[in-house]
CSV table of C-alpha atoms and ligand atoms in Angstrom, one decimal:
chain,number,residue,atom,x,y,z
A,242,MET,CA,126.7,-57.4,-26.2
A,243,PRO,CA,123.2,-57.7,-24.7
A,244,PRO,CA,121.7,-54.5,-23.3
A,245,THR,CA,122.6,-53.8,-19.7
A,246,PRO,CA,120.0,-54.0,-16.9
A,247,THR,CA,120.3,-50.3,-16.4
A,248,LEU,CA,119.2,-49.8,-20.0
A,249,LEU,CA,116.5,-52.4,-19.8
A,250,ARG,CA,114.8,-50.8,-16.9
A,251,HIS,CA,113.3,-48.3,-19.4
A,252,VAL,CA,111.3,-51.1,-20.9
A,253,LEU,CA,107.8,-51.5,-19.4
A,254,HIS,CA,107.9,-55.0,-17.9
A,255,PRO,CA,106.6,-56.6,-14.7
A,256,ALA,CA,110.1,-56.3,-13.2
A,257,HIS,CA,110.0,-52.6,-13.8
A,258,VAL,CA,106.6,-51.5,-12.5
A,259,GLY,CA,108.3,-49.5,-9.7
A,260,GLU,CA,110.2,-47.4,-12.3
A,261,TYR,CA,107.1,-47.2,-14.4
A,262,ALA,CA,104.8,-46.0,-11.6
A,263,THR,CA,107.4,-43.5,-10.3
A,264,ALA,CA,108.0,-42.0,-13.7
A,265,THR,CA,104.3,-41.8,-14.6
A,266,ARG,CA,103.5,-40.2,-11.2
A,267,LEU,CA,106.3,-37.7,-11.9
A,268,ALA,CA,104.7,-36.8,-15.2
A,269,VAL,CA,101.2,-36.4,-13.5
A,270,ASP,CA,102.7,-34.3,-10.7
A,271,HIS,CA,104.7,-32.3,-13.3
A,272,LEU,CA,101.6,-31.5,-15.3
A,273,SER,CA,99.5,-30.8,-12.2
A,274,THR,CA,102.2,-28.2,-11.1
A,275,ALA,CA,102.3,-26.7,-14.5
A,276,LEU,CA,98.5,-26.4,-14.5
A,277,GLY,CA,98.8,-24.6,-11.2
A,278,ARG,CA,101.1,-22.0,-12.7
A,279,VAL,CA,98.9,-21.2,-15.7
A,280,ARG,CA,97.8,-17.6,-15.8
A,281,GLY,CA,96.1,-17.5,-19.1
A,282,PRO,CA,95.5,-19.5,-22.3
A,283,ALA,CA,98.9,-18.5,-23.9
A,284,THR,CA,102.0,-16.5,-23.3
A,285,GLY,CA,102.1,-14.8,-26.7
A,286,LEU,CA,105.3,-16.5,-27.8
A,287,ASP,CA,106.3,-15.8,-31.5
A,288,PRO,CA,107.6,-18.7,-33.6
A,289,GLU,CA,111.2,-17.5,-33.4
A,290,ARG,CA,111.2,-17.5,-29.6
A,291,ALA,CA,109.3,-20.8,-29.5
A,292,ALA,CA,111.8,-22.5,-31.8
A,293,LYS,CA,115.0,-21.4,-29.9
A,294,PRO,CA,114.8,-23.5,-26.7
A,295,VAL,CA,113.8,-26.5,-28.8
A,296,ARG,CA,116.7,-26.1,-31.3
A,297,ASP,CA,119.1,-25.7,-28.4
A,298,VAL,CA,118.4,-29.2,-27.2
A,299,ASP,CA,121.2,-31.6,-28.1
A,300,LEU,CA,119.3,-34.8,-28.9
A,301,ASP,CA,122.6,-36.7,-28.9
A,302,ALA,CA,123.1,-35.9,-25.2
A,303,PRO,CA,120.4,-37.6,-23.2
A,304,LEU,CA,119.7,-36.5,-19.6
A,305,GLY,CA,119.3,-40.0,-18.3
A,306,CYS,CA,116.7,-38.9,-15.8
A,307,THR,CA,112.9,-38.4,-16.2
A,308,ALA,CA,112.8,-35.5,-13.7
A,309,GLN,CA,115.4,-33.6,-15.6
A,310,ALA,CA,113.8,-34.3,-18.9
A,311,LEU,CA,110.5,-33.0,-17.6
A,312,ALA,CA,112.1,-29.9,-16.2
A,313,GLU,CA,113.7,-29.2,-19.6
A,314,LEU,CA,110.3,-29.7,-21.1
A,315,ASP,CA,109.0,-26.6,-19.3
A,316,ARG,CA,111.3,-24.4,-21.3
A,317,VAL,CA,110.8,-26.3,-24.5
A,318,TRP,CA,107.0,-26.5,-24.4
A,319,LEU,CA,104.9,-26.4,-21.3
A,320,ASP,CA,105.7,-22.9,-20.0
A,321,ASP,CA,104.3,-21.4,-23.2
A,322,THR,CA,101.8,-23.9,-24.5
A,323,VAL,CA,98.2,-23.1,-25.2
A,324,TRP,CA,95.7,-24.2,-22.5
A,325,PHE,CA,92.2,-25.0,-23.7
A,326,HIS,CA,90.7,-25.2,-20.2
A,327,GLU,CA,91.4,-21.5,-19.7
A,328,PRO,CA,88.3,-19.3,-20.0
A,329,GLY,CA,90.2,-16.8,-22.1
A,330,TYR,CA,90.7,-19.5,-24.8
A,331,ALA,CA,88.0,-19.2,-27.4
A,332,ALA,CA,89.7,-19.9,-30.7
A,333,HIS,CA,89.6,-23.2,-32.6
A,334,LEU,CA,87.6,-26.4,-32.0
A,335,ASN,CA,89.7,-27.5,-29.1
A,336,CYS,CA,88.1,-28.7,-25.9
A,337,PRO,CA,89.2,-29.2,-22.3
A,338,VAL,CA,89.5,-32.9,-21.8
A,339,LEU,CA,87.7,-35.2,-19.4
A,340,ILE,CA,89.7,-37.0,-16.7
A,341,PRO,CA,88.3,-40.5,-17.4
A,342,SER,CA,89.6,-40.2,-20.9
A,343,LEU,CA,93.1,-39.3,-19.5
A,344,VAL,CA,93.0,-42.4,-17.3
A,345,ALA,CA,92.3,-44.3,-20.5
A,346,GLU,CA,95.3,-42.7,-22.2
A,347,VAL,CA,97.6,-44.2,-19.6
A,348,LEU,CA,96.3,-47.7,-20.5
A,349,VAL,CA,96.1,-47.1,-24.2
A,350,SER,CA,99.8,-46.3,-24.5
A,351,GLY,CA,101.0,-48.6,-21.7
A,352,VAL,CA,99.4,-51.7,-23.2
A,353,ASN,CA,100.0,-50.3,-26.7
A,354,ALA,CA,97.4,-52.5,-28.3
A,355,SER,CA,96.9,-52.0,-32.0
A,356,LEU,CA,93.4,-52.1,-33.3
A,357,ASP,CA,94.2,-53.3,-36.8
A,358,THR,CA,93.8,-57.0,-36.0
A,359,PHE,CA,92.1,-59.1,-33.4
A,360,ASP,CA,95.4,-60.8,-32.6
A,361,GLN,CA,96.9,-57.4,-31.5
A,362,SER,CA,93.9,-56.3,-29.4
A,363,VAL,CA,91.5,-59.1,-28.5
A,364,GLY,CA,88.9,-57.5,-26.3
A,365,GLY,CA,89.9,-54.1,-27.6
A,366,THR,CA,88.4,-55.0,-31.0
A,367,PHE,CA,85.1,-55.6,-29.3
A,368,VAL,CA,85.3,-52.5,-27.1
A,369,GLU,CA,85.6,-50.5,-30.4
A,370,ARG,CA,82.8,-52.4,-32.1
A,371,HIS,CA,80.5,-52.0,-29.1
A,372,LEU,CA,81.1,-48.3,-29.1
A,373,VAL,CA,80.6,-48.0,-32.8
A,374,ASP,CA,77.4,-49.9,-32.6
A,375,TRP,CA,76.3,-47.7,-29.7
A,376,VAL,CA,77.0,-44.4,-31.6
A,377,CYS,CA,75.3,-45.8,-34.7
A,378,GLU,CA,72.3,-46.5,-32.6
A,379,ARG,CA,72.3,-43.0,-31.2
A,380,ALA,CA,72.4,-41.7,-34.8
A,381,GLY,CA,69.6,-44.1,-35.7
A,382,LEU,CA,71.6,-45.6,-38.6
A,383,GLY,CA,69.8,-49.0,-38.4
A,384,PRO,CA,70.6,-52.6,-37.9
A,385,ALA,CA,73.2,-52.9,-40.8
A,386,ALA,CA,75.3,-49.9,-39.5
A,387,ASP,CA,79.0,-50.1,-38.7
A,388,GLY,CA,82.0,-47.9,-38.7
A,389,VAL,CA,85.5,-47.5,-37.3
A,390,PHE,CA,87.6,-45.1,-35.3
A,391,THR,CA,89.8,-42.7,-37.2
A,392,SER,CA,92.4,-40.1,-36.5
A,393,GLY,CA,90.0,-37.2,-37.0
A,394,GLY,CA,87.3,-35.5,-39.0
A,395,THR,CA,89.6,-35.1,-42.0
A,396,GLN,CA,90.2,-38.8,-42.2
A,397,SER,CA,86.6,-39.6,-41.5
A,398,ASN,CA,85.5,-37.3,-44.3
A,399,LEU,CA,88.0,-38.9,-46.7
A,400,GLN,CA,86.8,-42.4,-45.9
A,401,GLY,CA,83.1,-41.4,-46.2
A,402,LEU,CA,83.8,-39.9,-49.7
A,403,HIS,CA,86.0,-42.8,-50.6
A,404,LEU,CA,83.1,-45.2,-50.0
A,405,ALA,CA,80.8,-42.8,-51.9
A,406,ARG,CA,83.1,-42.7,-54.9
A,407,ASP,CA,83.4,-46.5,-55.1
A,408,HIS,CA,79.7,-47.1,-54.4
A,409,VAL,CA,78.6,-44.7,-57.1
A,410,ARG,CA,81.1,-45.9,-59.6
A,411,THR,CA,80.1,-49.5,-59.1
A,412,ARG,CA,76.5,-48.5,-59.6
A,413,THR,CA,76.9,-46.1,-62.6
A,414,GLY,CA,80.2,-47.0,-64.1
A,415,ALA,CA,80.9,-43.3,-64.3
A,416,ASP,CA,84.5,-42.1,-65.0
A,417,LEU,CA,86.2,-40.2,-62.2
A,418,ASP,CA,86.1,-36.9,-64.0
A,419,ARG,CA,82.3,-37.0,-64.2
A,420,LEU,CA,81.7,-37.3,-60.5
A,421,ARG,CA,80.5,-34.3,-58.5
A,422,VAL,CA,80.3,-33.6,-54.8
A,423,LEU,CA,77.9,-31.0,-53.5
A,424,VAL,CA,78.7,-29.3,-50.2
A,425,SER,CA,77.6,-26.1,-48.7
A,426,ALA,CA,79.8,-23.1,-49.3
A,427,ASP,CA,80.8,-23.3,-45.6
A,428,GLY,CA,81.7,-27.1,-45.7
A,429,HIS,CA,85.0,-28.2,-44.3
A,430,TYR,CA,88.0,-27.8,-46.6
A,431,SER,CA,88.8,-31.5,-46.1
A,432,VAL,CA,86.0,-32.2,-48.6
A,433,GLN,CA,87.9,-30.5,-51.3
A,434,ARG,CA,91.1,-32.2,-50.2
A,435,SER,CA,89.5,-35.6,-50.2
A,436,ALA,CA,88.2,-35.1,-53.7
A,437,ARG,CA,91.7,-34.3,-54.9
A,438,LEU,CA,93.1,-37.4,-53.1
A,439,LEU,CA,90.3,-39.5,-54.6
A,440,GLY,CA,91.3,-38.5,-58.1
A,441,LEU,CA,88.2,-36.4,-58.9
A,442,SER,CA,88.5,-33.5,-61.3
A,443,PRO,CA,89.5,-30.1,-59.9
A,444,ASP,CA,86.0,-28.8,-60.4
A,445,ALA,CA,84.3,-31.8,-58.8
A,446,VAL,CA,83.4,-30.1,-55.5
A,447,MET,CA,80.5,-27.6,-56.0
A,448,ALA,CA,79.7,-25.1,-53.3
A,449,VAL,CA,76.0,-24.8,-52.6
A,450,PRO,CA,74.8,-21.4,-51.4
A,451,VAL,CA,73.8,-20.9,-47.8
A,452,ASP,CA,70.9,-19.0,-46.2
A,453,ASP,CA,71.2,-16.0,-43.8
A,454,ARG,CA,72.0,-18.5,-40.9
A,455,ARG,CA,74.7,-20.1,-43.0
A,456,ARG,CA,72.8,-23.3,-43.6
A,457,MET,CA,72.8,-25.0,-47.0
A,458,ARG,CA,69.8,-23.9,-49.0
A,459,PRO,CA,67.8,-27.0,-50.1
A,460,GLU,CA,66.4,-25.2,-53.2
A,461,ALA,CA,70.0,-24.3,-54.2
A,462,LEU,CA,71.0,-27.9,-53.6
A,463,ALA,CA,68.1,-29.1,-55.8
A,464,ASP,CA,69.2,-26.7,-58.6
A,465,ALA,CA,72.8,-27.8,-58.3
A,466,LEU,CA,71.8,-31.5,-58.6
A,467,THR,CA,69.7,-30.8,-61.6
A,468,ARG,CA,72.4,-28.8,-63.2
A,469,VAL,CA,75.0,-31.6,-62.6
A,470,GLU,CA,72.7,-34.1,-64.3
A,471,ALA,CA,71.9,-31.7,-67.2
A,472,GLU,CA,75.6,-31.4,-67.9
A,473,GLY,CA,76.0,-35.1,-68.1
A,474,ALA,CA,77.9,-35.4,-64.8
A,475,VAL,CA,77.0,-37.7,-61.9
A,476,PRO,CA,76.2,-36.4,-58.4
A,477,MET,CA,78.4,-38.7,-56.4
A,478,ALA,CA,77.7,-37.3,-53.0
A,479,VAL,CA,75.9,-34.6,-51.1
A,480,VAL,CA,77.9,-33.6,-48.0
A,481,ALA,CA,75.7,-32.0,-45.3
A,482,THR,CA,77.5,-30.4,-42.5
A,483,ALA,CA,76.1,-30.7,-39.0
A,484,GLY,CA,78.0,-27.9,-37.4
A,485,THR,CA,80.1,-25.8,-39.8
A,486,THR,CA,83.6,-24.9,-38.7
A,487,ASP,CA,83.1,-21.2,-38.9
A,488,HIS,CA,79.4,-20.8,-37.9
A,489,GLY,CA,78.4,-24.0,-36.1
A,490,ALA,CA,75.5,-24.1,-38.6
A,491,ILE,CA,73.6,-27.3,-39.1
A,492,ASP,CA,72.5,-27.9,-42.7
A,493,PRO,CA,68.9,-29.1,-43.2
A,494,LEU,CA,69.5,-32.8,-43.0
A,495,VAL,CA,66.1,-34.1,-44.0
A,496,PRO,CA,65.9,-32.2,-47.3
A,497,ALA,CA,69.5,-33.0,-48.0
A,498,ALA,CA,68.6,-36.7,-47.5
A,499,ASP,CA,65.5,-36.4,-49.7
A,500,LEU,CA,67.5,-34.7,-52.5
A,501,ALA,CA,70.5,-37.1,-52.3
A,502,HIS,CA,68.1,-40.0,-52.5
A,503,GLU,CA,66.1,-38.6,-55.4
A,504,HIS,CA,69.3,-38.1,-57.4
A,505,GLY,CA,71.0,-41.3,-56.5
A,506,ALA,CA,73.8,-39.5,-54.6
A,507,TRP,CA,75.5,-40.7,-51.4
A,508,LEU,CA,74.7,-38.6,-48.3
A,509,HIS,CA,77.7,-37.9,-46.1
A,510,VAL,CA,76.9,-36.0,-42.9
A,511,ASP,CA,80.0,-34.2,-41.5
A,512,ALA,CA,79.0,-34.0,-37.8
A,513,ALA,CA,82.6,-33.5,-36.7
A,514,TYR,CA,81.5,-30.5,-34.7
A,515,GLY,CA,77.8,-31.2,-34.1
A,516,GLY,CA,78.1,-34.9,-33.3
A,517,GLY,CA,78.1,-34.2,-29.6
A,518,LEU,CA,74.4,-33.4,-29.9
A,519,LEU,CA,73.9,-37.2,-30.2
A,520,VAL,CA,74.1,-37.3,-26.4
A,521,SER,CA,72.3,-34.0,-25.7
A,522,ARG,CA,68.9,-34.6,-24.0
A,523,ARG,CA,67.8,-31.0,-25.0
A,524,ARG,CA,69.1,-30.7,-28.5
A,525,ARG,CA,69.3,-34.1,-30.1
A,526,GLN,CA,66.5,-33.1,-32.5
A,527,LEU,CA,68.8,-30.7,-34.2
A,528,LEU,CA,70.4,-33.8,-35.8
A,529,ASP,CA,67.1,-35.2,-37.1
A,530,GLY,CA,67.7,-36.6,-40.5
A,531,ILE,CA,71.2,-37.9,-39.6
A,532,GLU,CA,69.7,-41.4,-39.6
A,533,ARG,CA,69.3,-41.1,-43.4
A,534,ALA,CA,73.0,-40.6,-44.0
A,535,ASP,CA,75.1,-43.2,-45.8
A,536,SER,CA,78.1,-42.1,-43.9
A,537,VAL,CA,78.7,-39.9,-40.9
A,538,THR,CA,81.8,-38.2,-39.3
A,539,VAL,CA,81.8,-37.8,-35.6
A,540,ASP,CA,84.7,-36.2,-33.8
A,541,PHE,CA,84.9,-37.2,-30.2
A,542,HIS,CA,87.9,-34.9,-29.8
A,543,LYS,CA,85.6,-31.9,-30.3
A,544,THR,CA,82.2,-31.9,-28.6
A,545,TRP,CA,82.7,-35.1,-26.6
A,546,PHE,CA,85.7,-33.6,-24.7
A,547,GLN,CA,88.1,-36.3,-25.6
A,548,PRO,CA,91.9,-35.8,-26.1
A,549,VAL,CA,93.2,-35.8,-29.7
A,550,SER,CA,92.9,-38.1,-31.5
A,551,CYS,CA,89.4,-39.6,-31.2
A,552,SER,CA,87.0,-39.7,-34.1
A,553,ALA,CA,84.9,-42.2,-36.1
A,554,VAL,CA,83.3,-42.7,-39.5
A,555,LEU,CA,80.0,-44.5,-39.4
A,556,VAL,CA,78.1,-46.1,-42.3
A,557,ARG,CA,74.5,-47.1,-42.6
A,558,ASP,CA,75.3,-50.3,-44.5
A,559,ARG,CA,78.4,-52.2,-43.3
A,560,ALA,CA,78.7,-53.8,-46.8
A,561,HIS,CA,80.0,-50.5,-48.1
A,562,LEU,CA,83.1,-50.8,-45.9
A,563,ARG,CA,84.3,-53.5,-48.4
A,564,HIS,CA,85.5,-50.6,-50.6
A,565,VAL,CA,88.4,-49.9,-48.2
A,566,THR,CA,89.2,-53.6,-47.6
A,567,ALA,CA,92.5,-54.8,-48.7
A,568,HIS,CA,94.3,-58.0,-47.7
A,569,ALA,CA,97.9,-58.8,-46.9
A,570,ASP,CA,99.1,-62.3,-46.2
A,571,TYR,CA,101.0,-61.2,-43.1
A,572,LEU,CA,98.0,-59.4,-41.6
A,573,ASN,CA,94.5,-60.2,-42.6
A,574,PRO,CA,94.8,-62.9,-45.4
A,575,ALA,CA,91.7,-63.1,-47.6
A,576,ASP,CA,91.5,-66.8,-47.1
A,577,GLY,CA,91.7,-66.5,-43.3
A,578,GLY,CA,95.3,-67.8,-43.3
A,579,GLY,CA,94.2,-71.4,-43.0
A,580,LEU,CA,91.6,-71.0,-40.3
A,581,ALA,CA,88.1,-72.1,-40.9
A,582,THR,CA,86.7,-68.7,-40.0
A,583,ARG,CA,88.3,-65.3,-40.6
A,584,ARG,CA,89.3,-63.3,-37.5
A,585,PRO,CA,87.3,-60.1,-36.8
A,586,ASP,CA,90.0,-57.7,-37.9
A,587,GLN,CA,89.1,-54.0,-37.8
A,588,VAL,CA,91.8,-53.2,-40.4
A,589,ASP,CA,89.3,-54.5,-43.0
A,590,LYS,CA,87.3,-51.4,-42.3
A,591,SER,CA,90.0,-48.8,-42.0
A,592,LEU,CA,92.4,-46.7,-44.1
A,593,GLN,CA,95.0,-47.1,-41.4
A,594,THR,CA,97.0,-50.2,-40.5
A,595,THR,CA,98.5,-49.8,-37.0
A,596,ARG,CA,95.9,-47.9,-35.1
A,597,ARG,CA,95.7,-46.6,-31.5
A,598,PHE,CA,93.1,-47.8,-29.2
A,599,ASP,CA,91.5,-44.4,-29.0
A,600,ALA,CA,88.1,-45.9,-28.5
A,601,LEU,CA,89.1,-46.7,-24.9
A,602,LYS,CA,89.0,-43.0,-24.0
A,603,LEU,CA,85.3,-42.7,-24.9
A,604,TRP,CA,84.7,-46.1,-23.3
A,605,LEU,CA,86.0,-45.0,-19.9
A,606,THR,CA,84.3,-41.7,-20.2
A,607,LEU,CA,80.9,-43.4,-20.8
A,608,ARG,CA,81.6,-46.0,-18.1
A,609,VAL,CA,82.6,-43.4,-15.4
A,610,MET,CA,80.3,-40.5,-16.3
A,611,GLY,CA,77.7,-41.7,-18.7
A,612,ALA,CA,76.4,-40.3,-22.0
A,613,ASP,CA,73.9,-37.9,-20.3
A,614,ALA,CA,76.7,-36.2,-18.5
A,615,VAL,CA,78.7,-35.6,-21.7
A,616,GLY,CA,75.4,-34.3,-23.2
A,617,GLU,CA,75.0,-31.9,-20.4
A,618,LEU,CA,78.4,-30.4,-21.1
A,619,VAL,CA,77.5,-30.1,-24.7
A,620,ASP,CA,74.4,-28.2,-23.8
A,621,ALA,CA,76.3,-26.0,-21.4
A,622,VAL,CA,78.6,-24.7,-24.2
A,623,VAL,CA,75.7,-24.1,-26.5
A,624,ASP,CA,73.7,-22.4,-23.7
A,625,LEU,CA,76.8,-20.2,-23.1
A,626,ALA,CA,77.1,-19.2,-26.7
A,627,GLN,CA,73.5,-18.3,-26.9
A,628,ALA,CA,73.6,-16.3,-23.7
A,629,ALA,CA,76.7,-14.5,-24.8
A,630,HIS,CA,75.2,-13.8,-28.2
A,631,GLN,CA,72.2,-12.2,-26.5
A,632,ARG,CA,74.6,-9.9,-24.6
A,633,LEU,CA,76.6,-9.0,-27.7
A,634,ARG,CA,73.5,-8.0,-29.7
A,635,GLU,CA,73.0,-5.3,-27.2
A,636,ASP,CA,76.7,-4.3,-27.1
A,637,ASP,CA,77.3,-1.3,-29.4
A,638,ARG,CA,81.1,-1.9,-29.3
A,639,VAL,CA,80.8,-4.9,-31.7
A,640,GLU,CA,78.8,-6.2,-34.5
A,641,VAL,CA,77.8,-9.8,-34.1
A,642,LEU,CA,76.6,-12.4,-36.7
A,643,ALA,CA,73.5,-14.6,-36.5
A,644,ALA,CA,72.7,-16.5,-33.3
A,645,PRO,CA,74.6,-19.8,-33.1
A,646,GLU,CA,73.1,-23.2,-33.4
A,647,LEU,CA,76.1,-24.6,-31.8
A,648,SER,CA,78.8,-22.7,-29.9
A,649,THR,CA,80.5,-20.3,-32.3
A,650,LEU,CA,80.3,-16.5,-32.2
A,651,LEU,CA,81.5,-14.2,-35.0
A,652,LEU,CA,82.0,-10.5,-34.3
A,653,ARG,CA,83.8,-7.4,-35.5
A,654,PRO,CA,84.7,-4.3,-33.6
A,655,VAL,CA,82.7,-1.2,-34.6
A,656,ALA,CA,83.7,2.5,-33.9
A,657,PRO,CA,82.7,5.9,-35.3
A,658,GLY,CA,84.5,6.6,-38.5
A,659,LEU,CA,85.5,3.0,-39.1
A,660,ASP,CA,84.3,1.7,-42.6
A,661,PRO,CA,84.1,-2.0,-43.4
A,662,ALA,CA,87.5,-2.1,-45.1
A,663,MET,CA,89.1,-0.5,-42.1
A,664,VAL,CA,87.6,-3.2,-39.9
A,665,ASP,CA,88.9,-5.9,-42.3
A,666,ALA,CA,92.4,-4.5,-41.8
A,667,LEU,CA,91.9,-4.2,-38.1
A,668,VAL,CA,90.6,-7.8,-37.4
A,669,PRO,CA,93.9,-9.7,-38.0
A,670,ARG,CA,95.8,-7.1,-36.0
A,671,VAL,CA,93.4,-7.4,-33.1
A,672,ARG,CA,93.8,-11.1,-33.2
A,673,ALA,CA,97.6,-10.9,-33.2
A,674,ALA,CA,97.5,-8.3,-30.4
A,675,LEU,CA,95.4,-10.7,-28.3
A,676,TRP,CA,97.8,-13.5,-28.9
A,677,ASP,CA,100.8,-11.3,-27.9
A,678,GLY,CA,99.0,-10.4,-24.7
A,679,GLY,CA,98.3,-14.0,-23.8
A,680,GLU,CA,95.1,-13.3,-21.8
A,681,HIS,CA,92.7,-14.1,-24.6
A,682,VAL,CA,93.0,-16.3,-27.7
A,683,VAL,CA,90.5,-16.0,-30.6
A,684,ALA,CA,90.4,-17.2,-34.2
A,685,ALA,CA,89.4,-15.3,-37.3
A,686,THR,CA,87.7,-16.1,-40.6
A,687,VAL,CA,86.3,-14.5,-43.7
A,688,VAL,CA,82.5,-14.3,-44.3
A,689,ASP,CA,81.3,-12.9,-47.6
A,690,GLY,CA,84.6,-11.2,-48.2
A,691,ARG,CA,84.7,-9.6,-44.8
A,692,ARG,CA,87.1,-10.5,-42.0
A,693,TRP,CA,85.5,-11.6,-38.7
A,694,LEU,CA,86.9,-12.6,-35.3
A,695,LYS,CA,85.7,-16.0,-34.3
A,696,LEU,CA,85.1,-17.3,-30.8
A,697,THR,CA,84.5,-21.1,-30.6
A,698,LEU,CA,83.2,-21.8,-27.1
A,699,LEU,CA,83.9,-25.4,-26.0
A,700,ASN,CA,84.7,-24.8,-22.3
A,701,PRO,CA,81.9,-26.0,-20.1
A,702,MET,CA,83.5,-24.3,-17.1
A,703,ALA,CA,83.4,-20.8,-18.7
A,704,GLY,CA,80.6,-18.4,-18.1
A,705,VAL,CA,79.1,-15.4,-19.9
A,706,GLU,CA,81.4,-13.1,-17.9
A,707,ASP,CA,84.4,-15.0,-19.3
A,708,VAL,CA,83.2,-14.5,-22.8
A,709,MET,CA,82.5,-10.8,-22.1
A,710,SER,CA,86.0,-10.5,-20.8
A,711,VAL,CA,87.3,-11.8,-24.2
A,712,VAL,CA,85.1,-9.3,-25.9
A,713,ASP,CA,86.5,-6.5,-23.6
A,714,GLY,CA,90.0,-7.7,-24.6
A,715,ILE,CA,89.0,-7.4,-28.3
A,716,VAL,CA,87.6,-3.9,-27.8
A,717,ALA,CA,90.6,-2.8,-25.8
A,718,ALA,CA,93.0,-4.1,-28.4
A,719,ALA,CA,91.1,-2.4,-31.2
A,720,ASP,CA,91.0,0.9,-29.3
A,721,GLY,CA,94.7,0.6,-28.6
A,722,LEU,CA,95.5,0.0,-32.3
A,723,LEU,CA,93.3,2.8,-33.5
A,724,GLY,CA,94.6,5.1,-30.8
A,725,THR,CA,98.2,4.4,-31.9
A,726,GLU,CA,97.3,5.1,-35.5
A,727,ALA,CA,95.6,8.4,-34.6
A,728,ALA,CA,98.5,9.5,-32.5
B,805,PLP,C1,83.1,-29.5,-39.8
B,805,PLP,C2,84.4,-30.1,-39.7
B,805,PLP,N1,84.7,-31.3,-40.4
B,805,PLP,C3,85.9,-31.8,-40.3
B,805,PLP,C4,86.9,-31.3,-39.5
B,805,PLP,C5,88.3,-31.9,-39.5
B,805,PLP,O1,88.5,-32.5,-38.3
B,805,PLP,P1,90.0,-32.9,-37.8
B,805,PLP,O2,90.6,-31.6,-37.5
B,805,PLP,O3,89.7,-33.7,-36.6
B,805,PLP,O4,90.6,-33.6,-38.9
B,805,PLP,C6,86.7,-30.1,-38.8
B,805,PLP,C7,87.7,-29.5,-38.0
B,805,PLP,O5,87.6,-28.4,-37.5
B,805,PLP,C8,85.4,-29.5,-38.9
B,805,PLP,O6,85.1,-28.4,-38.2
């Protein structure tokens, strides 16, 4: 029995554009109404209460109607989700998203192009290539540069280190267990994870000490490289972080490049967080040295205000991308499948096969707003973090760590009679109390063995008073918890 017309009307097709437009408008209206109801970044739901309405849904009993399914979604998700546009949200590296990128999302999923091969994307292949070339040029990577969009910084770092491993092994013939990766003590955990996936030895990743502003110390990197060689190991890669996850610190890129070059190591710059500075007119110089990298991670879904996922890995020499190239007869045959010239298939450069056209989000953002406009938003959040830091230095209710290079603030409540260990115990409870309250959401981390609350500011619509309101919330929560204990 062929499917009935009633069933087929769910398939996007020229005959069903009316249904498509109605359903999509319903979704846009639904989200707009939900946005209008938002009263804070979260509602403080615990996992048990969040799971219940989801588990209660019988997936074998469809509602048959978009409006009802959307209404059900309120209970299941939207009523209690986390909203990154809310000024009380200051936790992880999540950003509010730009409207042009959301327009692109409609087209990305509606057309459903896949960027692995030219014959599944046509112009999409060249949109992605044009963007990659443009970002490479912004980074100053030179005429041989190339890259590809990825699912995020974790995948971009993995690919960068994959290329490093194969490049260095081709050059030196070194066994996997002799390869070492040097990264600052504050580098992203995905570096460690990548090393494991790439078959390196468990002690392959070496943490290089940082200075008082949490930047990798070049002399410590030099020492570490010398030590690696003295031990008969091979420095495979130096990973410099341009915007550490916990501090927003930017490692000194020029000395890192000099040292990597001197010791024959690959330089990977993880600019997942700091990559937005590529479009800043006031702070681009903070990334000076990035042009010396062999590979670079840039996360557009962080400081370029794009929806998840949107990231890229860039390389200075496109020839290195051959290390991830693999051929399949059905997809990208090595011999071109009988054609005189091979098709320009992006899969040759990627760890993924089927791949979303995420590049279109950045494309429409640049075409509607322009790079300078995105850069202004980046500057706005860095300005905000600096202004808030200034205020917090004069605030005797909290202790605050060094001034941010990007948009992260680390602070701890202080109060008479509280010793450091007591604050360590207090920090996670303050964070949990804020979550429960729903008005403010903050993150936490450990610095030199001490627990700190972390505020990541990525909301260009927030002001200093919004940040101070989060701090007031922290202080009130701490006072409340201490008061309860004293009582
Ligand atoms: C410096 C840095 N690198 C890499 C990543 C990983 O990015 P993603 O979460 O997109 O995989 C992060 C995430 O926060 C990061 O801060």
